[in-house]
Coordinates of C-alpha atoms in Angstrom, one line a residue:
X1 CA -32.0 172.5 139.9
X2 CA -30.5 169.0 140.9
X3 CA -31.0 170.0 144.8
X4 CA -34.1 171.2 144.0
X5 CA -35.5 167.7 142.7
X6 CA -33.3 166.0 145.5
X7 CA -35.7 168.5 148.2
X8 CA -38.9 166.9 146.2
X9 CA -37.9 163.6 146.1
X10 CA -37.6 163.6 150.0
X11 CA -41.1 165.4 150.3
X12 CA -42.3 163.0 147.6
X13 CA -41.0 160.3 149.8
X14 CA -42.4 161.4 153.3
X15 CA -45.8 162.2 151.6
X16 CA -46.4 158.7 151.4
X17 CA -44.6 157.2 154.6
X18 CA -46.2 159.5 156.4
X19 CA -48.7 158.0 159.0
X20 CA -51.0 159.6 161.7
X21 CA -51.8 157.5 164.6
X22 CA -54.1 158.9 167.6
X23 CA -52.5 159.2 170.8
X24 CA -53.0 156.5 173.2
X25 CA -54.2 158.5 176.6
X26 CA -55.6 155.9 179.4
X27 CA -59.0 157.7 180.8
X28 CA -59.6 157.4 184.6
X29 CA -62.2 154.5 185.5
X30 CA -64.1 157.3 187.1
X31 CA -64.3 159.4 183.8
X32 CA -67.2 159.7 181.8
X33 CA -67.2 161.9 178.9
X34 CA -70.4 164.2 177.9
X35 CA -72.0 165.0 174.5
X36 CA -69.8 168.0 174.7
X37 CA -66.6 166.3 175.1
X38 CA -67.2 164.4 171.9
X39 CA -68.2 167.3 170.2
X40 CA -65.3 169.6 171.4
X41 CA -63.1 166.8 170.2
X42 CA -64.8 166.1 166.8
X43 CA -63.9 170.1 166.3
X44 CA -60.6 170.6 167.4
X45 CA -59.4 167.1 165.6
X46 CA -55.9 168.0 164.0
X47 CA -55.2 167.7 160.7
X48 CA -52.6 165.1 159.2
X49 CA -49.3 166.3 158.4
X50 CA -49.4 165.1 155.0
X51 CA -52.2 167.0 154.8
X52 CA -50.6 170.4 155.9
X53 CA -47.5 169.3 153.4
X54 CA -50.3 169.3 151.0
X55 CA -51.8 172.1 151.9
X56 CA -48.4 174.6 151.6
X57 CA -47.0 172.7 148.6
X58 CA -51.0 173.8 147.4
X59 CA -50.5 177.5 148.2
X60 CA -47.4 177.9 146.2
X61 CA -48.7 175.6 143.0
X62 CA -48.7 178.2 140.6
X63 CA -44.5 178.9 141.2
X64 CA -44.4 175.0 140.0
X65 CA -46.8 174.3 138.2
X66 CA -44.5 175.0 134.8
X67 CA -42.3 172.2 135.9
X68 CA -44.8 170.0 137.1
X69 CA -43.8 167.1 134.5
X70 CA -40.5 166.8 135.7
X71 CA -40.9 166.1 139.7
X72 CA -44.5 164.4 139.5
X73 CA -42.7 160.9 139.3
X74 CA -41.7 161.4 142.8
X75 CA -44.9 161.4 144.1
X76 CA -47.4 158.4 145.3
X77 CA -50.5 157.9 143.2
X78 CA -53.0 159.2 145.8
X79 CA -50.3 162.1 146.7
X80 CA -50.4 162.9 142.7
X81 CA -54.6 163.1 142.5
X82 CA -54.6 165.6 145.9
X83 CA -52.6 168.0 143.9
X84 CA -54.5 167.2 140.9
X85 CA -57.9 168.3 142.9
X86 CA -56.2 171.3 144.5
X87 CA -54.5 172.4 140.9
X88 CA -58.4 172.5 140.0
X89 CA -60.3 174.1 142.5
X90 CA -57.4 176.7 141.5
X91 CA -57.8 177.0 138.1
X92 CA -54.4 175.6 137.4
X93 CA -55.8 172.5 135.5
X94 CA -55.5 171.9 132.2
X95 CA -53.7 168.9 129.8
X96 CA -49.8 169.2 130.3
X97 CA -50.8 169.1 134.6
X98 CA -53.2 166.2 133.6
X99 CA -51.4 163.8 131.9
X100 CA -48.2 164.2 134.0
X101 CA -50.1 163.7 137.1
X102 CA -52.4 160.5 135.7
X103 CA -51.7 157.5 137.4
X104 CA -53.4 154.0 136.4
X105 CA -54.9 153.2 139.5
X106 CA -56.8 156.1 139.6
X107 CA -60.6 155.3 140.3
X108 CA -61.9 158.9 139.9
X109 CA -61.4 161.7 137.9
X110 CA -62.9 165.2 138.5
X111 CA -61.9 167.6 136.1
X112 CA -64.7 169.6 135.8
X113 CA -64.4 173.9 135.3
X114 CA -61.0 173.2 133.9
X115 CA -59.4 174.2 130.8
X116 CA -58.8 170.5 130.0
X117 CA -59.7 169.5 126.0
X118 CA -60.2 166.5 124.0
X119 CA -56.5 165.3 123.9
X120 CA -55.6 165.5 127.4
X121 CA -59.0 163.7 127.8
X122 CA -57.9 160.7 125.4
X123 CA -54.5 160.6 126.8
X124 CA -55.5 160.3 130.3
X125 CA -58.5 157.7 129.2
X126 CA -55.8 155.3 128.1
X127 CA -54.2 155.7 131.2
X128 CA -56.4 155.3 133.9
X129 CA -58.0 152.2 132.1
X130 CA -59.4 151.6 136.0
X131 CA -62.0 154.8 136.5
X132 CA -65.5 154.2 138.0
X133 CA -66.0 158.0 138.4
X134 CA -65.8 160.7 136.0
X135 CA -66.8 164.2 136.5
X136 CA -66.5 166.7 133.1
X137 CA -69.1 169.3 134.0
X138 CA -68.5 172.9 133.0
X139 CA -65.5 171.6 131.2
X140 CA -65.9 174.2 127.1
X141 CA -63.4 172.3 125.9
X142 CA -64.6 169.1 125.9
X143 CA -66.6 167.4 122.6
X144 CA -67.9 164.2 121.9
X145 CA -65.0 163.4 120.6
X146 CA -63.3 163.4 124.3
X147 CA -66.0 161.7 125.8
X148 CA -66.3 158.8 123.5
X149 CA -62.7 157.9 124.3
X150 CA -63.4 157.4 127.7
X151 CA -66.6 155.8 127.3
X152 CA -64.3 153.3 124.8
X153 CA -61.3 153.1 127.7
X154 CA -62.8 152.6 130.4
X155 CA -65.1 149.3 131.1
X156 CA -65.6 150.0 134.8
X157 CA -67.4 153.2 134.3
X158 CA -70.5 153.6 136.3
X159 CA -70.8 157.3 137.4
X160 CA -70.2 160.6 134.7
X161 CA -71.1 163.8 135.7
X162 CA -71.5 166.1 132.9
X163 CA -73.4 169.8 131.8
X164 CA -73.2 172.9 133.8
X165 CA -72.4 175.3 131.2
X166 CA -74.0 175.8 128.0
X167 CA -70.6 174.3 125.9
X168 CA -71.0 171.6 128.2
X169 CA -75.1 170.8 128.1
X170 CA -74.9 170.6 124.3
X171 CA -71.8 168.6 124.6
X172 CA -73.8 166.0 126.5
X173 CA -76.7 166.1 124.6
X174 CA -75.0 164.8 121.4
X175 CA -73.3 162.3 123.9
X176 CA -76.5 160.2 124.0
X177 CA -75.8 157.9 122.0
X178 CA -72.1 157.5 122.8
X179 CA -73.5 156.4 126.2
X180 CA -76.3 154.0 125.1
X181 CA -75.2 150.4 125.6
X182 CA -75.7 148.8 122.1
X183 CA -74.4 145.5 120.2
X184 CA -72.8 145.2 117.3
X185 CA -74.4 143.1 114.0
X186 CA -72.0 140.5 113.5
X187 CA -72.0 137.5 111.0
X188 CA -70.1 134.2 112.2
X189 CA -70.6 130.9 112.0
X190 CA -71.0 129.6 115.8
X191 CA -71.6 131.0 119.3
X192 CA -67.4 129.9 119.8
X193 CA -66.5 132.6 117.4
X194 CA -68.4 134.9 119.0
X195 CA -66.8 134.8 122.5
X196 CA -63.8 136.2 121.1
X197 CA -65.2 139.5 119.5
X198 CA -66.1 142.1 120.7
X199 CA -70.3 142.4 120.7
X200 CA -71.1 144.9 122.5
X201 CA -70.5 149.1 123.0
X202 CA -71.3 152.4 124.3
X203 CA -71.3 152.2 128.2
X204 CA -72.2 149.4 129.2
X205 CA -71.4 149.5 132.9
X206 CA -73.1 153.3 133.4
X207 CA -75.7 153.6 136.5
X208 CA -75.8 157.0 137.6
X209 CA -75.7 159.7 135.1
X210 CA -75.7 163.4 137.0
X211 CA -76.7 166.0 134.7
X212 CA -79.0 168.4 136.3
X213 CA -80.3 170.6 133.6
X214 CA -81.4 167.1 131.1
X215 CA -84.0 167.9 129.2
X216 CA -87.0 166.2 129.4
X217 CA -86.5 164.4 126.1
X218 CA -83.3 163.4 126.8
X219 CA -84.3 161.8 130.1
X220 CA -87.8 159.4 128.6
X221 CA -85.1 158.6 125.7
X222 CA -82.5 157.5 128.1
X223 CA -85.1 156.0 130.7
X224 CA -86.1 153.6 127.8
X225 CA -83.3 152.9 126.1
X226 CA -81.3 152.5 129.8
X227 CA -83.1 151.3 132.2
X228 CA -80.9 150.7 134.6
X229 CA -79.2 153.8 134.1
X230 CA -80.4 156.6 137.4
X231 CA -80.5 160.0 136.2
X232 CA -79.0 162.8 139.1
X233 CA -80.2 160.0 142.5
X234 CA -81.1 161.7 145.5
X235 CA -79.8 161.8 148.5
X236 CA -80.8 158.1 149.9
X237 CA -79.5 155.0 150.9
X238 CA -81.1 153.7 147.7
X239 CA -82.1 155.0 144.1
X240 CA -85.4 153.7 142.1
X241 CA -83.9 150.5 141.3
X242 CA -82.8 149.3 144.7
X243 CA -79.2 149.6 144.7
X244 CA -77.3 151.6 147.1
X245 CA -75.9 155.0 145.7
X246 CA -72.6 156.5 146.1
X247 CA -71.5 159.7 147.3
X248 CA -70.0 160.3 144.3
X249 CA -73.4 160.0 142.8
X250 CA -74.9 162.9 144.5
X251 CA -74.7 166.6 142.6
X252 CA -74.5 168.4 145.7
X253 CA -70.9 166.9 146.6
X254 CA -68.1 167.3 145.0
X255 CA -66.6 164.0 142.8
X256 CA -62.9 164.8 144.5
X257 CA -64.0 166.1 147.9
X258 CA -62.9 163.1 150.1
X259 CA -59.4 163.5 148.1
X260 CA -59.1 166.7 149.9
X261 CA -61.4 166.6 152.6
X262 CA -58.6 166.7 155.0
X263 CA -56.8 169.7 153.7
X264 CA -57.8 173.4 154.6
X265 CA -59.6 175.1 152.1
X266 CA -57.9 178.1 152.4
X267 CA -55.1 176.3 150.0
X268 CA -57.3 176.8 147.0
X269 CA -58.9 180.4 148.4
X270 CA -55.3 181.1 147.3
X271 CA -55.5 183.7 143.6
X272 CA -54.1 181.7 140.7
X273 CA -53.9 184.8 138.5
X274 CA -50.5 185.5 137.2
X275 CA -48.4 187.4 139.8
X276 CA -47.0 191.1 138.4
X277 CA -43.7 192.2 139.4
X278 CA -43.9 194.7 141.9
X279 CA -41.6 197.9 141.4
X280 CA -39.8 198.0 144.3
X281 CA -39.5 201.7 146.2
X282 CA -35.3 201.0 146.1
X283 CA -34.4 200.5 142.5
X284 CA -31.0 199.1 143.9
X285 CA -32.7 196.5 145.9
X286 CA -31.7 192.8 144.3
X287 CA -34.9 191.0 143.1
X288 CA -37.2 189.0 144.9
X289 CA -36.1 185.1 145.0
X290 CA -38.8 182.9 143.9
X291 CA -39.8 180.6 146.7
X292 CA -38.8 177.6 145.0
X293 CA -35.1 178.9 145.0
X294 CA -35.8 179.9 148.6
X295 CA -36.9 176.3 149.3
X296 CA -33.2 174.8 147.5
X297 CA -31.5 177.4 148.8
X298 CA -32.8 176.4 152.5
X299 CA -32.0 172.9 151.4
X300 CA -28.2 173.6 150.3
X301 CA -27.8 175.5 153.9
X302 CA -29.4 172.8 156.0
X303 CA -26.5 170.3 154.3
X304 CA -24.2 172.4 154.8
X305 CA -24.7 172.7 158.3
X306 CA -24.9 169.0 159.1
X307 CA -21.9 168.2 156.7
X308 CA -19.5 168.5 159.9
X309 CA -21.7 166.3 162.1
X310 CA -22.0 163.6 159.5
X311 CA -17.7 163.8 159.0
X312 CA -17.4 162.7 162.0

């Protein structure tokens, strides 16, 4: 098991020293490249090799997913939310992956379709004190309860994402208002007193709420109570109000997808369902190794081999 977290620790560590950078080819003076130069060479662009580390470690997630807890401390913050993203789109997510793979400098958290519930919600949401984007559509296990913990822990919030499911939808409409910005009655003495308390709630930095089955209600409540909140923006450089809105704004892209933009998507094409052992035709054949163990076993032979070198 030790060799196995030494193998890790080395992929850990080459995940994030890892840096792609183009080939330098001098042109000819008398070249001059067509549209269909640039458009062959937008197509066949390769893809990074942490990205095809990511991609294989990916494929094989549900062999480690167990165990996840003990090698995630190996792994960069930006390596940690990649696998968190491809642990999702493979229905792998739920609290124990979460809160071992949370990092505080996250900025964005998409958890949505996962089996993730109210705890692993709070636990994360003291965390990543640091997200501006949170996405917990089609997520049954979340309550209010969930949500008002991240609406309390993080100050930066300015994008949520919720509905999608029915669990969901009436999870978001007893959410409204948790999510209304609101201040406090307070009795002191002088405006001094004041600047040290705490005068204000709900969430207060929220400007783009996507929820795209709101009911009408809902939306004149919010519109009048938030005005500055912009319920599910369009696609434009600007919403109603004249600021600029983000990608992760807009329903029709995912919150995560420039996490794993780079990656193929046939990593998470991948079944997560629970592999059944196979009876073998020989019932004296050994068992099948797990490719973990394959992985530490390759490891222990590679050492092996270069043992003699490094002697002398």
């Amino acid at each position: 098991m030790d060799k196995g977290k030494s193998v890790v620790a080395e992929l850990a560590a080459s995940l994030s020293d890892v840096r792609v950078t183009p080939r330098q080819n001098p042109k000819p003076k008398s070249f001059v490249p067509s549209a269909s130069f640039y458009s062959f060479s937008k197509k066949a662009k390769p893809r990074k090799l942490v990205s095809l580390c990511l991609g294989t470690l990916g494929q094989h997630l549900e062999d480690i997913i167990t165990e996840i807890s003990e090698f995630a401390a190996y792994f960069p913050p930006h390596i940690k939310l990649a696998i968190l993203s491809i642990a999702r789109r493979r229905r792998l997510l739920n609290d124990e992956v979460l809160t071992s793979l949370a990092e505080c400098s996250w900025e964005i958290l998409d958890i949505s379709g996962s089996d993730v519930t109210d705890v692993g919600l709070a636990t994360v949401a003291n965390v990543c004190s640091n997200l501006r984007a949170i996405d917990i559509s089609r997520c049954e296990k979340i309550t209010t309860a969930g949500v008002s913990e991240i609406v309390c822990h993080s100050p930066s919030l300015e994008i949520l994402r919720c509905g999608g499911c029915p669990r969901s939808e009436f999870t978001a409409r007893r959410c409204l208002n948790i999510l209304k910005p609101k201040l406090n009655t307070l009795e002191e003495d002088s405006w001094e007193e004041l600047d040290t308390l705490d005068i204000g709630g709900g969430a207060e930095s929220l400007r783009w709420l996507v929820w795209p089955r709101i009911y009408d209600n809902s939306k004149e409540t919010l519109a009048a109570e938030c005005p500055r909140v912009t319920i599910n923006p369009q696609p434009s450089p600007y919403d109603l109000s004249g600021s600029r809105v983000p990608v992760e704004a807009l329903a029709s892209v995912p919150l995560d997808h420039s996490v794993v933009e780079d990656i193929d998507p046939k990593t998470w094409a991948v079944s997560a369902a629970p592999r059944r052992p196979v009876a073998s035709s020989n019932p004296n054949a050994p068992p099948e190794i797990p490719i973990a163990e394959r992985f530490r076993l390759t490891y222990v032979e590679r050492e092996a081999r270069l043992a003699p070198k490094r002697a002398k």
